[in-house]
Coordinates of C-alpha atoms in Angstrom, one line a residue:
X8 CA -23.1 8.0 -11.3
X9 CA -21.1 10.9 -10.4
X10 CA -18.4 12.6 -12.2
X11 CA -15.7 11.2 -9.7
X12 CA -17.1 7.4 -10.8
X13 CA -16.7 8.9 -15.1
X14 CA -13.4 10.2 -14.8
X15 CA -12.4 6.7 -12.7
X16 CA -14.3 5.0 -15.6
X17 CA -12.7 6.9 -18.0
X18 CA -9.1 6.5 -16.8
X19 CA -9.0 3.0 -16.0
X20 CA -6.3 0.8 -18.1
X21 CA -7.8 -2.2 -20.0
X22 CA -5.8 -4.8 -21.5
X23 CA -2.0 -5.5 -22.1
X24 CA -1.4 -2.0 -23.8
X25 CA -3.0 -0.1 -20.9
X26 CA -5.7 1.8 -23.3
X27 CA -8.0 3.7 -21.7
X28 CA -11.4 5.1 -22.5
X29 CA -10.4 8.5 -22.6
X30 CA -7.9 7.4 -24.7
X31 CA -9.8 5.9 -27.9
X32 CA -12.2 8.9 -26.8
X33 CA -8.9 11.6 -27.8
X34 CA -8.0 9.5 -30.9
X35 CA -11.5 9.8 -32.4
X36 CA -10.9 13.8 -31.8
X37 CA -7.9 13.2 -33.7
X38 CA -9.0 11.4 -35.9
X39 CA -12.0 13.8 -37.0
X40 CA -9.2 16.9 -37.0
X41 CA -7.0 14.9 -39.4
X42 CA -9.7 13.7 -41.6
X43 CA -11.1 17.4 -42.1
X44 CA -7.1 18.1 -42.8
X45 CA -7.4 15.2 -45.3
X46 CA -10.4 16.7 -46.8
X47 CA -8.9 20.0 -47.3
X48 CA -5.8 19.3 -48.0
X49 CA -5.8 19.5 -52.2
X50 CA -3.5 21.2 -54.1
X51 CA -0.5 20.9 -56.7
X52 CA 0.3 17.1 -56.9
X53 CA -1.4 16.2 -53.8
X54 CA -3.1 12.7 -54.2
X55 CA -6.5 12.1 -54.7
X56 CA -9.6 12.5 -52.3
X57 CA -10.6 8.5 -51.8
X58 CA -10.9 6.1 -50.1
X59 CA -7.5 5.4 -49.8
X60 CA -6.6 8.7 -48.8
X61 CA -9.4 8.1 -45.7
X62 CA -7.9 4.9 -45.0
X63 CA -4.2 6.3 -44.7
X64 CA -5.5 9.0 -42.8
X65 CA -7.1 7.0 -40.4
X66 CA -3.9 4.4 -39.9
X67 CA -2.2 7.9 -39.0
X68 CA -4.1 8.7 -35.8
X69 CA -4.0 4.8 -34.3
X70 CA -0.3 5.3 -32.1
X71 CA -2.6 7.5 -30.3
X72 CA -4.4 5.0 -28.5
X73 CA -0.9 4.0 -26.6
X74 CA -0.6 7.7 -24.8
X75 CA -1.3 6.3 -21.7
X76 CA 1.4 3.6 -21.3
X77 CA 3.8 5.1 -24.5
X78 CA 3.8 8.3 -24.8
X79 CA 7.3 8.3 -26.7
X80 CA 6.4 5.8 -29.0
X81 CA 3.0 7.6 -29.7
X82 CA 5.2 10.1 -30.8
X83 CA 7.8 8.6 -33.0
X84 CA 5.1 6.5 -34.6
X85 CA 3.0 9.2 -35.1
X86 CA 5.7 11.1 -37.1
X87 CA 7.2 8.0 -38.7
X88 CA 3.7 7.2 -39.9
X89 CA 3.5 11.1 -41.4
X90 CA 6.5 11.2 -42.7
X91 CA 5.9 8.1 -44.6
X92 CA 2.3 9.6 -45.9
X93 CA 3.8 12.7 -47.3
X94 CA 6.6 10.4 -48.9
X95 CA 4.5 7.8 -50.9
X96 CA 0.3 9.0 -51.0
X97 CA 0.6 12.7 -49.5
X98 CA -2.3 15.3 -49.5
X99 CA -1.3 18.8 -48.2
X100 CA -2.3 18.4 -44.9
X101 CA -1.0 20.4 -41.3
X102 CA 1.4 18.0 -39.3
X103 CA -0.5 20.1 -36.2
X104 CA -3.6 18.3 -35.9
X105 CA -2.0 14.6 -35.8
X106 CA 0.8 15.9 -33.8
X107 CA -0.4 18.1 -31.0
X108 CA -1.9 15.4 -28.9
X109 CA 1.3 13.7 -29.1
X110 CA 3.3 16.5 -28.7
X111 CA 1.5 17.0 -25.1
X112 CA 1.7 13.3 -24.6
X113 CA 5.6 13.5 -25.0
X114 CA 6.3 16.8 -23.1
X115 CA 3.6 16.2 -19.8
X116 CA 5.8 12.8 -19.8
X117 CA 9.3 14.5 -19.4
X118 CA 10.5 13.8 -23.0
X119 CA 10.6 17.5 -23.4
X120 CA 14.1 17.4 -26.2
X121 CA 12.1 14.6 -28.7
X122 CA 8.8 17.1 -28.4
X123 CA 11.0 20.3 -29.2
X124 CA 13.2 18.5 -32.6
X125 CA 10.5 16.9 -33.6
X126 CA 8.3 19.2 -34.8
X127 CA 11.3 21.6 -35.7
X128 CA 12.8 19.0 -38.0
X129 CA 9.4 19.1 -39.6
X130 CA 8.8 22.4 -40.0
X131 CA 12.8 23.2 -41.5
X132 CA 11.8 20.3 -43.9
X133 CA 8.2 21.2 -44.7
X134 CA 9.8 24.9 -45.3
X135 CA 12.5 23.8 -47.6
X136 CA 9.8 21.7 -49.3
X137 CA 7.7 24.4 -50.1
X138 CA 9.7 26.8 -51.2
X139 CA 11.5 24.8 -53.5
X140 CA 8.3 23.5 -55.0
X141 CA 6.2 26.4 -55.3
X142 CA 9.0 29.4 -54.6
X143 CA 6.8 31.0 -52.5
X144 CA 7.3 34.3 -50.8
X145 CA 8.5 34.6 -47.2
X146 CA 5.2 36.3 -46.3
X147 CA 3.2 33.6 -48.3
X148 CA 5.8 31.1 -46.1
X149 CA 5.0 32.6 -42.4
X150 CA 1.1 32.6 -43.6
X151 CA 0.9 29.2 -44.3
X152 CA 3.7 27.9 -41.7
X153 CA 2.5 30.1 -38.7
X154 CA -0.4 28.6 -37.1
X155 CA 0.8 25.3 -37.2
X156 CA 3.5 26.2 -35.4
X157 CA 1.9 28.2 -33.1
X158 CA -0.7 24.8 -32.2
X159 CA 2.6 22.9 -32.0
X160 CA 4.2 25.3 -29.3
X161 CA 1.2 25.6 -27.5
X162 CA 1.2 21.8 -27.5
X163 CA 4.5 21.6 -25.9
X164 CA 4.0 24.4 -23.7
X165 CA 1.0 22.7 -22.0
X166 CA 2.7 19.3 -21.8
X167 CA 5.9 21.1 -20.4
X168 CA 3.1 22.8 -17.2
X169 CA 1.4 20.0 -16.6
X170 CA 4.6 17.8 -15.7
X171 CA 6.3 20.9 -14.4
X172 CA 2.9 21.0 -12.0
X173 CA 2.9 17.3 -11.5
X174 CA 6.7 17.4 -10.1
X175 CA 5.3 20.2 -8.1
X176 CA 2.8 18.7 -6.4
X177 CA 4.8 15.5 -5.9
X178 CA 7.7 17.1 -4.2
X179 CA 4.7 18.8 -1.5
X180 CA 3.4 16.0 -1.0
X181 CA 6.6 14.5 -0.1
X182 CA 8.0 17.6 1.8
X183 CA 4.6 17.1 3.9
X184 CA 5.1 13.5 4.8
X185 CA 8.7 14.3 5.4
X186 CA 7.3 16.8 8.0
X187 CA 4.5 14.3 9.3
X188 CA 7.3 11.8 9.9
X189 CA 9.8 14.7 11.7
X190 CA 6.5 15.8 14.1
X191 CA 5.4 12.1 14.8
X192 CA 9.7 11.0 15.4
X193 CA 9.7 14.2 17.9
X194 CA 6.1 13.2 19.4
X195 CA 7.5 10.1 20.4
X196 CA 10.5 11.2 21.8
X197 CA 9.1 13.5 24.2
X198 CA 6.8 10.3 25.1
X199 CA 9.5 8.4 26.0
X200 CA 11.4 11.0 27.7
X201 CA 8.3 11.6 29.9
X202 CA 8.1 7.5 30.3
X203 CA 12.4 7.6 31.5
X204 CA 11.0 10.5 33.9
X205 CA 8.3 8.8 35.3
X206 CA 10.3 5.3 35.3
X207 CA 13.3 7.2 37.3
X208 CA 11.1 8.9 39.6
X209 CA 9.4 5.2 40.5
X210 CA 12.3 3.4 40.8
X211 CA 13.8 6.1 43.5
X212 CA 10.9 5.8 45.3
X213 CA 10.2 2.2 45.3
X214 CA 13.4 1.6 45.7
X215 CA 14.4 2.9 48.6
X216 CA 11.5 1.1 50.3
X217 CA 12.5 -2.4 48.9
X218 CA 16.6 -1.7 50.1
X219 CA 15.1 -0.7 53.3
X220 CA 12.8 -3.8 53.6
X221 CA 15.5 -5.9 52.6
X222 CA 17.6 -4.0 54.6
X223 CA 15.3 -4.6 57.5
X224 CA 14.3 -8.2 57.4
X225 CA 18.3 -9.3 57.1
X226 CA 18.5 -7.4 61.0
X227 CA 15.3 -9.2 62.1
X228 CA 17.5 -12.6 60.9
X229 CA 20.6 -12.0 62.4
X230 CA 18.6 -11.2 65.7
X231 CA 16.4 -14.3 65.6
X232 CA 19.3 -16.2 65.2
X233 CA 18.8 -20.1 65.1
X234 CA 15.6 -19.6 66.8
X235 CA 11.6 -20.4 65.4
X236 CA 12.8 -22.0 62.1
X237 CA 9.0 -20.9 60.5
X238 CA 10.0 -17.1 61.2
X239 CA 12.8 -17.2 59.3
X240 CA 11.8 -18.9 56.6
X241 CA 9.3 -15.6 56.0
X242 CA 12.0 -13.1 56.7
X243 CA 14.6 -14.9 54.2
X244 CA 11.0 -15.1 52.0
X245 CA 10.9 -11.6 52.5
X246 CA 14.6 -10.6 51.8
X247 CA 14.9 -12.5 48.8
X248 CA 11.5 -11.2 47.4
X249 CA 12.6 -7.6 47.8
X250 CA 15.8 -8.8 46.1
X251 CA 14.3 -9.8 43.2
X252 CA 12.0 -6.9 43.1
X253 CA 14.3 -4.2 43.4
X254 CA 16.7 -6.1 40.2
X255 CA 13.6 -6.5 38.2
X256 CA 12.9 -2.9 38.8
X257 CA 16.4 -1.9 37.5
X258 CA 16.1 -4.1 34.5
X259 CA 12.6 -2.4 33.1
X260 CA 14.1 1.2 34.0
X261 CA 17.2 -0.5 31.9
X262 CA 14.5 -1.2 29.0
X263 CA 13.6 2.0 28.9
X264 CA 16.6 3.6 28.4
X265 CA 17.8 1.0 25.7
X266 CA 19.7 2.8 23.1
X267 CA 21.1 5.1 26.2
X268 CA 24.4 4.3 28.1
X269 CA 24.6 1.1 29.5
X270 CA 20.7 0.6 28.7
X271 CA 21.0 -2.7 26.6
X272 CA 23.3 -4.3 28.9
X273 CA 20.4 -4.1 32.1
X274 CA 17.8 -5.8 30.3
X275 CA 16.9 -9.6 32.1
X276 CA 13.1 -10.4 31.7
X277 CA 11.7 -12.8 33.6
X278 CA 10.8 -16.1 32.2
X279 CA 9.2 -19.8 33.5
X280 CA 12.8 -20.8 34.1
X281 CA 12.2 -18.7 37.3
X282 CA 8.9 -20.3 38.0
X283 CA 10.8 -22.1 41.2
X284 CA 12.0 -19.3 42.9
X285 CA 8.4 -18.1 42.6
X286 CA 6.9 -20.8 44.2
X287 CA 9.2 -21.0 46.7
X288 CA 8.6 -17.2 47.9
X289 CA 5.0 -17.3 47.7
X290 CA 4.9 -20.8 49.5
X291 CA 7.0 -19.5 52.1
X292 CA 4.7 -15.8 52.4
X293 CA 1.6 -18.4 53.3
X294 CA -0.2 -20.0 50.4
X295 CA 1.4 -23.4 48.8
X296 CA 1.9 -24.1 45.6
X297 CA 1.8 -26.7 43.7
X298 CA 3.5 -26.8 39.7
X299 CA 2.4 -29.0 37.3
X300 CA 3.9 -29.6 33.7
X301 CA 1.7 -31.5 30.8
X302 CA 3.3 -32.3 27.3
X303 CA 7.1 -31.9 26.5
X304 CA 8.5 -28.7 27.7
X305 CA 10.2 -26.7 25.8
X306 CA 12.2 -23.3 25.0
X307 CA 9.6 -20.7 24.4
X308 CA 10.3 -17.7 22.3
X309 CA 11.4 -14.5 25.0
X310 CA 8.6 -12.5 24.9
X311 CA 6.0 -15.7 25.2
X312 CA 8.3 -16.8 28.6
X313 CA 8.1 -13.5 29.7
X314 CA 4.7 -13.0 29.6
X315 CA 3.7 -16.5 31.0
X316 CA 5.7 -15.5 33.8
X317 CA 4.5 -13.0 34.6
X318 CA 0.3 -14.2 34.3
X319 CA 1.8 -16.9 36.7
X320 CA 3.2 -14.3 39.1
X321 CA 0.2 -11.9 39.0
X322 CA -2.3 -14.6 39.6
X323 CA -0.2 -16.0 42.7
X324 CA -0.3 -12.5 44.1
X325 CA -3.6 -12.4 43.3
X326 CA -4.0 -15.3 45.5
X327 CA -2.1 -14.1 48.5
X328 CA -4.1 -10.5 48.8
X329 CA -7.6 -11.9 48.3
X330 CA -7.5 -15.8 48.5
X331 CA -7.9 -15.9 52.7
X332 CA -5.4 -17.6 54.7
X333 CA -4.5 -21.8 54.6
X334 CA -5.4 -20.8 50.5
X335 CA -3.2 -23.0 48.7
X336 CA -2.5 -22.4 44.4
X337 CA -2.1 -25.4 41.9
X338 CA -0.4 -23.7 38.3
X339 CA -0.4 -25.9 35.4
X340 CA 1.6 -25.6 32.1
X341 CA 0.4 -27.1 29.4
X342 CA 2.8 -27.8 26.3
X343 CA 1.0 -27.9 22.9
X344 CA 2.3 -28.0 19.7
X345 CA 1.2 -24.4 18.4
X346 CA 0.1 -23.0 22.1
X347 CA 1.3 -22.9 26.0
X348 CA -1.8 -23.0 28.1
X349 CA -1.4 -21.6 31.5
X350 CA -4.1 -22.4 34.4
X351 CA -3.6 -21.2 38.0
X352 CA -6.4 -22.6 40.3
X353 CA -7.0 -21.3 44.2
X354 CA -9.3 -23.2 46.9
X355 CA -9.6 -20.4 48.5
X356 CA -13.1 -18.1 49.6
X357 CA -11.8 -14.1 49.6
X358 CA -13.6 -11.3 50.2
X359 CA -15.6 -10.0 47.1
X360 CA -14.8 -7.1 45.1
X361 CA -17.0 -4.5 44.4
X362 CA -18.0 -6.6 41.1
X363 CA -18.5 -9.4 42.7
X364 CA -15.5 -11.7 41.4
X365 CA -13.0 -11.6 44.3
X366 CA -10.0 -10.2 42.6
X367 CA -11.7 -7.7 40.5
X368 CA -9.9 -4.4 42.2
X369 CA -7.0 -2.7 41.2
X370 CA -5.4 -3.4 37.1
X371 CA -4.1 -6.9 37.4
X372 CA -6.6 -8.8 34.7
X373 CA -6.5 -6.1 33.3
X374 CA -2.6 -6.2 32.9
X375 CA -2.6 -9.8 32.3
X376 CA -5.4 -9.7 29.8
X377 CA -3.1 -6.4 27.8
X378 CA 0.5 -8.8 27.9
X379 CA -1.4 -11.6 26.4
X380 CA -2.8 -9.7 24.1
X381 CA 0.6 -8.3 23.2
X382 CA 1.5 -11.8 22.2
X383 CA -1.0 -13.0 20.5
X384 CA -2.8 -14.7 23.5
X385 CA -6.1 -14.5 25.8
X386 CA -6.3 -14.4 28.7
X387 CA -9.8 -15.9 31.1
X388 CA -10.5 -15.3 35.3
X389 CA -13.3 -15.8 37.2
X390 CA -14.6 -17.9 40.5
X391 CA -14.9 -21.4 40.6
X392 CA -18.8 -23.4 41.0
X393 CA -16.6 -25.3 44.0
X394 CA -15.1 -22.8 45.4
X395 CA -12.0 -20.3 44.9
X396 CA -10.7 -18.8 41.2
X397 CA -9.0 -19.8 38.2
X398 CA -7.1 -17.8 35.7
X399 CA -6.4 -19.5 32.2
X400 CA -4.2 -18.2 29.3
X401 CA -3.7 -19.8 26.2
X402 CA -0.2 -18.3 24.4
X403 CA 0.7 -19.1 20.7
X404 CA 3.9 -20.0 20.3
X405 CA 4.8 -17.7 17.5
X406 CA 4.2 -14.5 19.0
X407 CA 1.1 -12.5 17.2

């Protein structure tokens, strides 16, 4: 046992009262002080040296087993309890070794005015006392008076450092989580400047390639005219795609700069409610899909929706870069009570990835796996024994 695990042992409260082990451990060092006091302490019409006198002695030093939790009332017990001893069954004894402890006790605790009149209240009366008694000189006075008093300053003086250290020490610490918070607040700033940069510098570039495909496949319609119905269904596919890519775009750059100008106002995440439109687009790029719905739908909280959506929407990309052509996509939803379960199923036979799945290149399990995670959720992919791929998600309902 080291000396870490004795001073824990040591300083650990016990009971209602909060007494400690070092505590009962100071009062028995009290209470041998005051007891040699008692012995010594004879004289003109001091009381006898019994039993009693032990016994009163000893009822002295028990406030002192409260200086953990009561350091105030260890002191005004402690003097109330003297002043009573000198009053009814006195011996001539110092108020310093009963008193120091508490003294300390008081001071170390910020009651720095009770531990200053205290012991000057008893020393005026102990003075007045003695000099009317024995009409002693004032060099016989300081000689007997002195080192008390001296112990009892010394007492206070301690007391008064330790606290004065304590308040110290607590107002570094402070200062240093004060600058800890300031550094992280800044680090984070500068990251999310640096995320605004990269978001701006994204959105230029993509999208001036999504206006110009949009741009692009409304000229390719007006020139077809009326003509090969199946051609324009991919160009408005097209059109509308890049669209809806280019406002989603503006929205997340939006998000990022919530709490800027305009920034809160930009913000329209995607949820199933758009699950339609989806469908339609990828149908129409080459690969049909098929939606179905099992248990009561229901409103799910925003950032569940948005994430479903957007597992739904990866996975039917997925499908059109790696499925192979005449591929076509079933999604179900499943409503639970506590969950959403998402599957999206493929019949079609890709080319493998370097890992052997199909759709293991590029970040998009990855991504999907991360969002679910966000939530609460999991997120499954892999190829089908007949043939094709599934991805399945289950989402709690109460975003984790």
């Amino acid at each position: 046992m080291d000396w870490a695990s004795y001073r824990q042992a040591l300083g650990r409260p016990r009971g209602r009262l909060g007494i400690r082990l070092g505590d009962v451990g100071m009062a028995a060092v009290v209470l041998v002080a005051v007891e040699l006091s008692v012995v010594t302490g004879g004289g003109a019409g001091a009381a006898p040296l019994d039993a009693r006198a032990y016994l009163l002695g000893a009822v002295l030093v028990l406030p002192v087993l409260l200086r953990n939790r009561y350091p105030r009332f260890e002191l005004l017990a402690c003097s109330v309890l003297l002043l009573l001893y000198y009053t009814f069954d006195r011996r001539d004894i110092s108020p310093a070794p009963l008193l120091s402890v508490p003294l300390y006790d008081a001071a170390a605790a910020g009651f720095l005015v009770a531990a200053i009149v205290i012991p000057a209240v008893y020393m005026a009366i102990g003075l007045v006392v003695v000099e009317l008694s024995n009409h002693s000189g004032l060099v016989t006075l300081i000689n007997d008076f002195l080192p008390s008093i001296v112990v009892l300053a010394l007492a206070i003086g301690l007391g008064d450092a330790v606290r004065s250290r304590r308040a110290l020490a607590a107002e570094t610490a402070e200062r240093l989580r004060v600058a800890h918070e300031e550094r992280e607040a800044e680090a984070a700033r500068r990251v999310a400047e640096e995320r605004l940069r990269i978001a701006r510098d994204l959105h230029d570039t993509v999208a001036h390639a999504m206006a110009t495909i949009t741009v692009q496949a409304g000229s390719a319609l007006h020139v077809l005219g009326d003509r090969d119905e199946k051609l324009r269904g991919a160009l408005t596919a097209i059109r509308e795609t890049s669209k809806h890519a280019l406002g989603e775009m503006r929205a997340t750059l939006g998000r990022l700069r919530q709490g800027t100008e305009n920034g809160a106002n930009e913000v329209t995440p995607g949820g199933l409610d758009r699950l339609p439109a989806l469908r339609d687009a990828v149908t129409a790029a080459g690969a049909p899909v098929t939606i179905a719905v099992e248990g009561e739908q229901r409103p799910l909280p925003p950032s569940v929706d948005e994430v479903a959506y957007r597992i739904v929407q990866e996975s039917l990309t997925n499908v059109l870069r790696h499925a192979g052509p005449a591929a076509r996509a079933t999604v179900r939803l499943c409503y639970e009570p506590t969950a959403l379960g998402i599957s999206v199923v493929d019949d079609g036979a890709g080319a493998a990835a370097p890992d052997g799945d199909g759709r293991g290149a590029g970040h998009g399990l990855t991504g999907m796996a991360e969002r679910a995670a966000a939530v609460g959720g999991e997120v499954t992919a892999g190829p089908r024994g007949e043939g094709g791929f599934e991805v399945s998600a289950r989402l709690p309902l109460v975003p984790g």
